[in-house]
PDB file of C-alpha atoms and ligand atoms in Angstrom:
ATOM      1  CA  MET A 114      26.158 -17.280-126.241  1.00 68.00           C
ATOM      2  CA  THR A 115      23.693 -17.156-129.110  1.00 90.00           C
ATOM      3  CA  ALA A 116      23.078 -13.852-130.817  1.00 97.00           C
ATOM      4  CA  LEU A 117      19.541 -12.837-131.716  1.00 98.00           C
ATOM      5  CA  THR A 118      18.745 -10.650-134.711  1.00 98.00           C
ATOM      6  CA  LEU A 119      15.927  -8.378-133.526  1.00 97.00           C
ATOM      7  CA  ALA A 120      15.631  -6.539-136.852  1.00 96.00           C
ATOM      8  CA  PRO A 121      17.929  -6.383-139.881  1.00 97.00           C
ATOM      9  CA  GLY A 122      21.237  -5.031-138.530  1.00 98.00           C
ATOM     10  CA  LEU A 123      20.116  -5.020-134.891  1.00 98.00           C
ATOM     11  CA  VAL A 124      21.860  -7.893-133.138  1.00 98.00           C
ATOM     12  CA  TYR A 125      21.394  -8.696-129.474  1.00 98.00           C
ATOM     13  CA  HIS A 126      24.021 -10.723-127.589  1.00 98.00           C
ATOM     14  CA  PRO A 127      22.494 -11.632-124.225  1.00 98.00           C
ATOM     15  CA  GLY A 128      25.090 -12.396-121.566  1.00 98.00           C
ATOM     16  CA  TYR A 129      27.970 -11.380-123.825  1.00 98.00           C
ATOM     17  CA  LEU A 130      30.109 -10.589-120.754  1.00 98.00           C
ATOM     18  CA  ASP A 131      30.161 -13.147-117.948  1.00 98.00           C
ATOM     19  CA  ARG A 132      30.318 -11.967-114.357  1.00 98.00           C
ATOM     20  CA  ALA A 133      34.141 -11.926-114.269  1.00 98.00           C
ATOM     21  CA  ALA A 134      34.277  -9.932-117.504  1.00 98.00           C
ATOM     22  CA  GLN A 135      31.681  -7.494-116.128  1.00 98.00           C
ATOM     23  CA  HIS A 136      33.853  -6.917-113.062  1.00 98.00           C
ATOM     24  CA  GLY A 137      36.903  -6.430-115.261  1.00 98.00           C
ATOM     25  CA  LEU A 138      35.111  -3.920-117.459  1.00 98.00           C
ATOM     26  CA  LEU A 139      33.660  -2.123-114.440  1.00 98.00           C
ATOM     27  CA  ALA A 140      37.158  -1.670-112.990  1.00 98.00           C
ATOM     28  CA  ALA A 141      38.336  -0.213-116.300  1.00 98.00           C
ATOM     29  CA  VAL A 142      35.331   2.136-116.435  1.00 98.00           C
ATOM     30  CA  ARG A 143      35.945   3.332-112.865  1.00 98.00           C
ATOM     31  CA  GLU A 144      39.486   4.159-113.961  1.00 98.00           C
ATOM     32  CA  VAL A 145      38.094   6.170-116.899  1.00 98.00           C
ATOM     33  CA  MET A 146      35.755   8.054-114.533  1.00 98.00           C
ATOM     34  CA  ARG A 147      38.669   8.928-112.252  1.00 98.00           C
ATOM     35  CA  ALA A 148      40.589  10.462-115.147  1.00 98.00           C
ATOM     36  CA  ALA A 149      37.536  12.012-116.821  1.00 98.00           C
ATOM     37  CA  PRO A 150      34.912  12.889-114.192  1.00 98.00           C
ATOM     38  CA  LEU A 151      31.236  12.450-115.015  1.00 98.00           C
ATOM     39  CA  PHE A 152      29.588  15.577-116.411  1.00 98.00           C
ATOM     40  CA  THR A 153      25.922  16.454-116.830  1.00 98.00           C
ATOM     41  CA  PRO A 154      25.131  17.050-120.498  1.00 98.00           C
ATOM     42  CA  ARG A 155      22.551  19.697-121.424  1.00 97.00           C
ATOM     43  CA  MET A 156      20.063  19.877-124.268  1.00 96.00           C
ATOM     44  CA  PRO A 157      20.984  22.141-127.161  1.00 95.00           C
ATOM     45  CA  ARG A 158      18.855  25.320-127.209  1.00 92.00           C
ATOM     46  CA  THR A 159      17.039  24.830-123.887  1.00 95.00           C
ATOM     47  CA  GLY A 160      20.079  23.972-121.762  1.00 96.00           C
ATOM     48  CA  ARG A 161      17.921  21.480-119.877  1.00 97.00           C
ATOM     49  CA  PRO A 162      20.088  18.887-118.125  1.00 97.00           C
ATOM     50  CA  PHE A 163      19.939  15.231-119.166  1.00 97.00           C
ATOM     51  CA  SER A 164      18.975  12.795-116.405  1.00 97.00           C
ATOM     52  CA  VAL A 165      22.046  10.663-117.156  1.00 98.00           C
ATOM     53  CA  ARG A 166      25.587  11.714-116.400  1.00 98.00           C
ATOM     54  CA  MET A 167      28.310  10.993-118.944  1.00 98.00           C
ATOM     55  CA  THR A 168      31.963  10.702-119.665  1.00 98.00           C
ATOM     56  CA  ASN A 169      33.994   9.286-122.554  1.00 99.00           C
ATOM     57  CA  CYS A 170      37.175   7.501-123.432  1.00 98.00           C
ATOM     58  CA  GLY A 171      39.028   7.211-126.718  1.00 98.00           C
ATOM     59  CA  ALA A 172      40.370   9.887-129.057  1.00 98.00           C
ATOM     60  CA  LEU A 173      36.980  11.606-129.259  1.00 98.00           C
ATOM     61  CA  GLY A 174      34.075  12.034-126.869  1.00 98.00           C
ATOM     62  CA  TRP A 175      30.430  12.918-127.395  1.00 98.00           C
ATOM     63  CA  VAL A 176      29.200  16.015-125.581  1.00 98.00           C
ATOM     64  CA  SER A 177      26.018  18.085-125.580  1.00 97.00           C
ATOM     65  CA  ASP A 178      25.332  21.595-124.365  1.00 97.00           C
ATOM     66  CA  GLU A 179      23.869  24.881-125.644  1.00 96.00           C
ATOM     67  CA  GLY A 180      26.436  24.703-128.453  1.00 95.00           C
ATOM     68  CA  GLY A 181      24.847  21.497-129.778  1.00 96.00           C
ATOM     69  CA  TYR A 182      25.673  17.816-129.991  1.00 96.00           C
ATOM     70  CA  ARG A 183      29.213  17.075-131.103  1.00 98.00           C
ATOM     71  CA  TYR A 184      32.375  15.029-130.727  1.00 98.00           C
ATOM     72  CA  GLN A 185      35.446  16.696-129.298  1.00 98.00           C
ATOM     73  CA  PRO A 186      38.911  15.545-128.196  1.00 98.00           C
ATOM     74  CA  THR A 187      38.683  17.070-124.704  1.00 98.00           C
ATOM     75  CA  HIS A 188      36.510  16.921-121.585  1.00 98.00           C
ATOM     76  CA  PRO A 189      34.009  19.817-121.488  1.00 98.00           C
ATOM     77  CA  ASP A 190      34.750  20.673-117.819  1.00 97.00           C
ATOM     78  CA  THR A 191      38.433  19.858-117.334  1.00 97.00           C
ATOM     79  CA  GLY A 192      39.663  20.539-120.882  1.00 98.00           C
ATOM     80  CA  ALA A 193      41.846  17.431-120.636  1.00 98.00           C
ATOM     81  CA  PRO A 194      42.078  14.853-123.439  1.00 98.00           C
ATOM     82  CA  TRP A 195      39.821  11.826-122.888  1.00 98.00           C
ATOM     83  CA  PRO A 196      41.552   8.800-121.377  1.00 98.00           C
ATOM     84  CA  ALA A 197      42.572   6.006-123.706  1.00 98.00           C
ATOM     85  CA  MET A 198      40.041   3.337-124.544  1.00 98.00           C
ATOM     86  CA  PRO A 199      40.559   0.293-122.306  1.00 98.00           C
ATOM     87  CA  ALA A 200      41.718  -2.826-124.153  1.00 97.00           C
ATOM     88  CA  LEU A 201      38.598  -4.718-123.031  1.00 97.00           C
ATOM     89  CA  LEU A 202      36.450  -2.312-125.016  1.00 98.00           C
ATOM     90  CA  VAL A 203      38.596  -2.611-128.114  1.00 98.00           C
ATOM     91  CA  ASP A 204      38.291  -6.398-127.747  1.00 97.00           C
ATOM     92  CA  ALA A 205      34.490  -6.146-127.620  1.00 98.00           C
ATOM     93  CA  TRP A 206      34.482  -3.969-130.751  1.00 98.00           C
ATOM     94  CA  ASN A 207      36.746  -6.432-132.560  1.00 98.00           C
ATOM     95  CA  ALA A 208      34.501  -9.320-131.589  1.00 98.00           C
ATOM     96  CA  LEU A 209      31.164  -7.672-132.378  1.00 98.00           C
ATOM     97  CA  ALA A 210      31.481  -4.813-134.868  1.00 98.00           C
ATOM     98  CA  ARG A 211      32.578  -6.621-138.032  1.00 95.00           C
ATOM     99  CA  TYR A 212      34.231  -3.406-139.121  1.00 96.00           C
ATOM    100  CA  PRO A 213      37.896  -3.174-140.159  1.00 95.00           C
ATOM    101  CA  HIS A 214      38.847   0.006-138.265  1.00 96.00           C
ATOM    102  CA  PRO A 215      39.071   0.661-134.527  1.00 96.00           C
ATOM    103  CA  PRO A 216      36.465   2.614-132.552  1.00 97.00           C
ATOM    104  CA  GLU A 217      37.318   6.263-131.870  1.00 98.00           C
ATOM    105  CA  ALA A 218      34.879   7.092-129.082  1.00 98.00           C
ATOM    106  CA  CYS A 219      33.244   5.316-126.198  1.00 98.00           C
ATOM    107  CA  LEU A 220      30.409   7.202-124.536  1.00 98.00           C
ATOM    108  CA  VAL A 221      29.847   6.173-120.922  1.00 98.00           C
ATOM    109  CA  ASN A 222      26.310   6.858-119.650  1.00 98.00           C
ATOM    110  CA  LEU A 223      25.588   6.531-115.939  1.00 98.00           C
ATOM    111  CA  TYR A 224      21.933   6.009-115.058  1.00 98.00           C
ATOM    112  CA  ALA A 225      21.065   6.561-111.425  1.00 98.00           C
ATOM    113  CA  ALA A 226      17.624   5.426-110.237  1.00 94.00           C
ATOM    114  CA  GLY A 227      14.985   7.334-112.206  1.00 95.00           C
ATOM    115  CA  ALA A 228      17.251   8.295-115.118  1.00 97.00           C
ATOM    116  CA  ARG A 229      16.059   7.660-118.658  1.00 97.00           C
ATOM    117  CA  MET A 230      16.930   8.580-122.210  1.00 97.00           C
ATOM    118  CA  GLY A 231      14.413   9.789-124.767  1.00 96.00           C
ATOM    119  CA  LEU A 232      14.121   8.253-128.221  1.00 97.00           C
ATOM    120  CA  HIS A 233      16.910   9.509-130.460  1.00 97.00           C
ATOM    121  CA  GLN A 234      19.192   8.508-133.316  1.00 97.00           C
ATOM    122  CA  ASP A 235      22.988   8.324-133.056  1.00 97.00           C
ATOM    123  CA  ARG A 236      23.801  10.499-136.040  1.00 97.00           C
ATOM    124  CA  ASP A 237      26.617  12.826-135.080  1.00 96.00           C
ATOM    125  CA  GLU A 238      29.182  10.522-136.680  1.00 96.00           C
ATOM    126  CA  GLU A 239      30.565  11.002-140.209  1.00 94.00           C
ATOM    127  CA  ASP A 240      30.754   7.298-140.802  1.00 87.00           C
ATOM    128  CA  PHE A 241      27.486   5.369-140.686  1.00 95.00           C
ATOM    129  CA  ALA A 242      29.167   2.335-142.294  1.00 96.00           C
ATOM    130  CA  ALA A 243      30.451   1.394-138.833  1.00 97.00           C
ATOM    131  CA  PRO A 244      27.961   0.054-136.284  1.00 98.00           C
ATOM    132  CA  VAL A 245      27.385   1.265-132.738  1.00 98.00           C
ATOM    133  CA  VAL A 246      28.309  -1.395-130.178  1.00 98.00           C
ATOM    134  CA  SER A 247      26.564  -1.104-126.795  1.00 98.00           C
ATOM    135  CA  LEU A 248      27.496  -2.874-123.543  1.00 98.00           C
ATOM    136  CA  SER A 249      25.483  -2.701-120.333  1.00 98.00           C
ATOM    137  CA  LEU A 250      26.529  -3.085-116.690  1.00 98.00           C
ATOM    138  CA  GLY A 251      24.381  -3.016-113.563  1.00 98.00           C
ATOM    139  CA  ASP A 252      20.614  -2.744-113.327  1.00 98.00           C
ATOM    140  CA  THR A 253      18.490  -4.036-116.195  1.00 98.00           C
ATOM    141  CA  ALA A 254      17.065  -1.332-118.460  1.00 98.00           C
ATOM    142  CA  LEU A 255      14.045  -1.269-120.703  1.00 98.00           C
ATOM    143  CA  PHE A 256      15.570  -0.427-124.109  1.00 98.00           C
ATOM    144  CA  ARG A 257      13.110   0.870-126.685  1.00 98.00           C
ATOM    145  CA  TYR A 258      13.845   0.761-130.400  1.00 98.00           C
ATOM    146  CA  GLY A 259      11.943   1.592-133.546  1.00 97.00           C
ATOM    147  CA  GLY A 260      12.827   2.311-137.119  1.00 96.00           C
ATOM    148  CA  ALA A 261      14.821   4.943-138.964  1.00 95.00           C
ATOM    149  CA  GLU A 262      11.868   7.322-138.758  1.00 96.00           C
ATOM    150  CA  ARG A 263      10.568   8.652-135.486  1.00 95.00           C
ATOM    151  CA  ARG A 264       6.976   7.669-136.213  1.00 95.00           C
ATOM    152  CA  ALA A 265       7.808   3.999-136.908  1.00 96.00           C
ATOM    153  CA  PRO A 266       6.378   1.541-134.369  1.00 97.00           C
ATOM    154  CA  THR A 267       8.624   0.651-131.446  1.00 98.00           C
ATOM    155  CA  ARG A 268       9.323  -2.424-129.348  1.00 98.00           C
ATOM    156  CA  SER A 269      11.265  -2.835-126.158  1.00 98.00           C
ATOM    157  CA  ILE A 270      13.647  -5.399-124.734  1.00 98.00           C
ATOM    158  CA  LYS A 271      15.374  -5.656-121.407  1.00 98.00           C
ATOM    159  CA  LEU A 272      19.122  -5.077-121.429  1.00 98.00           C
ATOM    160  CA  ALA A 273      20.716  -6.790-118.442  1.00 98.00           C
ATOM    161  CA  SER A 274      24.212  -6.546-117.013  1.00 98.00           C
ATOM    162  CA  GLY A 275      26.659  -8.095-119.469  1.00 98.00           C
ATOM    163  CA  ASP A 276      24.360  -7.828-122.495  1.00 98.00           C
ATOM    164  CA  ALA A 277      25.627  -6.385-125.767  1.00 98.00           C
ATOM    165  CA  ILE A 278      23.604  -4.967-128.608  1.00 98.00           C
ATOM    166  CA  VAL A 279      24.943  -3.887-131.984  1.00 98.00           C
ATOM    167  CA  PHE A 280      23.170  -1.551-134.355  1.00 97.00           C
ATOM    168  CA  GLY A 281      24.628  -1.482-137.811  1.00 97.00           C
ATOM    169  CA  GLY A 282      23.711  -1.706-141.475  1.00 97.00           C
ATOM    170  CA  PRO A 283      19.996  -1.019-141.935  1.00 97.00           C
ATOM    171  CA  ALA A 284      19.635  -0.521-138.161  1.00 98.00           C
ATOM    172  CA  ARG A 285      22.458   2.009-137.810  1.00 98.00           C
ATOM    173  CA  LEU A 286      20.079   4.990-137.634  1.00 98.00           C
ATOM    174  CA  ILE A 287      17.203   3.465-135.682  1.00 98.00           C
ATOM    175  CA  PHE A 288      15.515   5.520-133.006  1.00 98.00           C
ATOM    176  CA  HIS A 289      16.277   4.122-129.573  1.00 98.00           C
ATOM    177  CA  GLY A 290      16.166   5.119-125.928  1.00 98.00           C
ATOM    178  CA  ILE A 291      15.845   3.911-122.366  1.00 98.00           C
ATOM    179  CA  ASP A 292      12.362   4.008-120.822  1.00 98.00           C
ATOM    180  CA  ARG A 293      13.457   3.131-117.303  1.00 98.00           C
ATOM    181  CA  LEU A 294      15.616   0.938-115.118  1.00 98.00           C
ATOM    182  CA  LEU A 295      14.413  -2.060-113.151  1.00 98.00           C
ATOM    183  CA  PRO A 296      15.674  -1.022-109.725  1.00 96.00           C
ATOM    184  CA  HIS A 297      17.764  -3.524-107.744  1.00 96.00           C
ATOM    185  CA  SER A 298      17.853  -5.984-110.644  1.00 98.00           C
ATOM    186  CA  SER A 299      21.660  -6.341-110.424  1.00 98.00           C
ATOM    187  CA  ASP A 300      24.174  -6.196-107.596  1.00 97.00           C
ATOM    188  CA  LEU A 301      27.155  -5.454-109.848  1.00 98.00           C
ATOM    189  CA  LEU A 302      27.221  -1.747-108.960  1.00 97.00           C
ATOM    190  CA  GLN A 303      27.309  -1.265-105.208  1.00 94.00           C
ATOM    191  CA  GLU A 304      25.523   2.071-105.508  1.00 93.00           C
ATOM    192  CA  GLY A 305      22.874   0.593-107.864  1.00 96.00           C
ATOM    193  CA  GLY A 306      21.961   2.043-111.232  1.00 98.00           C
ATOM    194  CA  ARG A 307      23.357   1.243-114.631  1.00 98.00           C
ATOM    195  CA  ILE A 308      26.320   2.021-116.845  1.00 98.00           C
ATOM    196  CA  ASN A 309      25.974   1.842-120.608  1.00 98.00           C
ATOM    197  CA  LEU A 310      28.968   2.010-122.909  1.00 98.00           C
ATOM    198  CA  THR A 311      28.580   2.763-126.602  1.00 98.00           C
ATOM    199  CA  LEU A 312      31.521   2.328-128.903  1.00 98.00           C
ATOM    200  CA  ARG A 313      31.486   4.426-132.024  1.00 98.00           C
ATOM    201  CA  ARG A 314      33.516   5.117-135.101  1.00 97.00           C
ATOM    202  CA  VAL A 315      33.284   8.871-135.707  1.00 97.00           C
ATOM    203  CA  THR A 316      35.369   9.748-138.768  1.00 95.00           C
ATOM    204  CA  CYS A 317      35.561   8.049-142.138  1.00 93.00           C
ATOM    205  CA  PRO A 318      38.782   6.047-142.404  1.00 89.00           C
ATOM    206  CA  LYS A 319      41.268   7.597-144.840  1.00 81.00           C
ATOM    207  CA  LYS A 320      41.567   5.712-148.089  1.00 67.00           C
ATOM    208  CA  ALA A 321      44.919   3.893-148.275  1.00 57.00           C
TER     209      ALA A 321
HETATM  210  C1  LIG B 108      22.484   5.690-125.821  1.00 90.48           C
HETATM  211  O1  LIG B 108      21.664   5.594-126.724  1.00 90.48           O
HETATM  212  O2  LIG B 108      23.414   6.520-125.846  1.00 90.48           O
HETATM  213  C2  LIG B 108      22.413   4.803-124.616  1.00 90.48           C
HETATM  214  C3  LIG B 108      21.563   3.607-124.765  1.00 90.48           C
HETATM  215  C4  LIG B 108      21.599   2.779-123.512  1.00 90.48           C
HETATM  216  O3  LIG B 108      21.778   3.345-122.429  1.00 90.48           O
HETATM  217  O4  LIG B 108      21.439   1.543-123.601  1.00 90.48           O
HETATM  218 FE1  LIG B 109      22.062   6.422-128.609  1.00 90.48          FE
END
């Protein structure tokens, strides 16, 4: 599948996962959700709940609550370590990230009908040399992206089931978010909605 460079460092891979690969990844993600149940993150300060529910896999997971945004090695509700990152996700990172160290965190976002995500930067990582690799399953979403400053103009593209998008290099700190889902645009998830997976490197690799 051809990759499209949407902006320097922002590379879109439409149809990166075929239908069989989407089913395989979905099964692995369901397994992750069994071990690490979805939680509802809350905004720092206000405690307002996000409209998406989340979980994570890998050594570290991203969480948000009144204590702030952060990565931590354990689930905020169960206190258990996050489940290991499925091999399929490591494969996707190896194929797409062009970065010589493995991902440490995979944030799983579950969008039910009506869920969205406001414009934000992914900047809680120590290492911005590594890209963020995003994979989408289920209903198509309207993904909005801009520049490294909030006031920069934005554009949107549709992310469909199986699409991958990588933001690295000059695009690593772009503002991005999800305006809305296109309901019933995919039948991959029986319950409808969308799952987005973002693979991240959190810490700076130790110098050899
Ligand atoms: C995110 O920015 O964490 C999620 C983006 C998406 O759902 O595509
Ligand atoms: Fe993000």
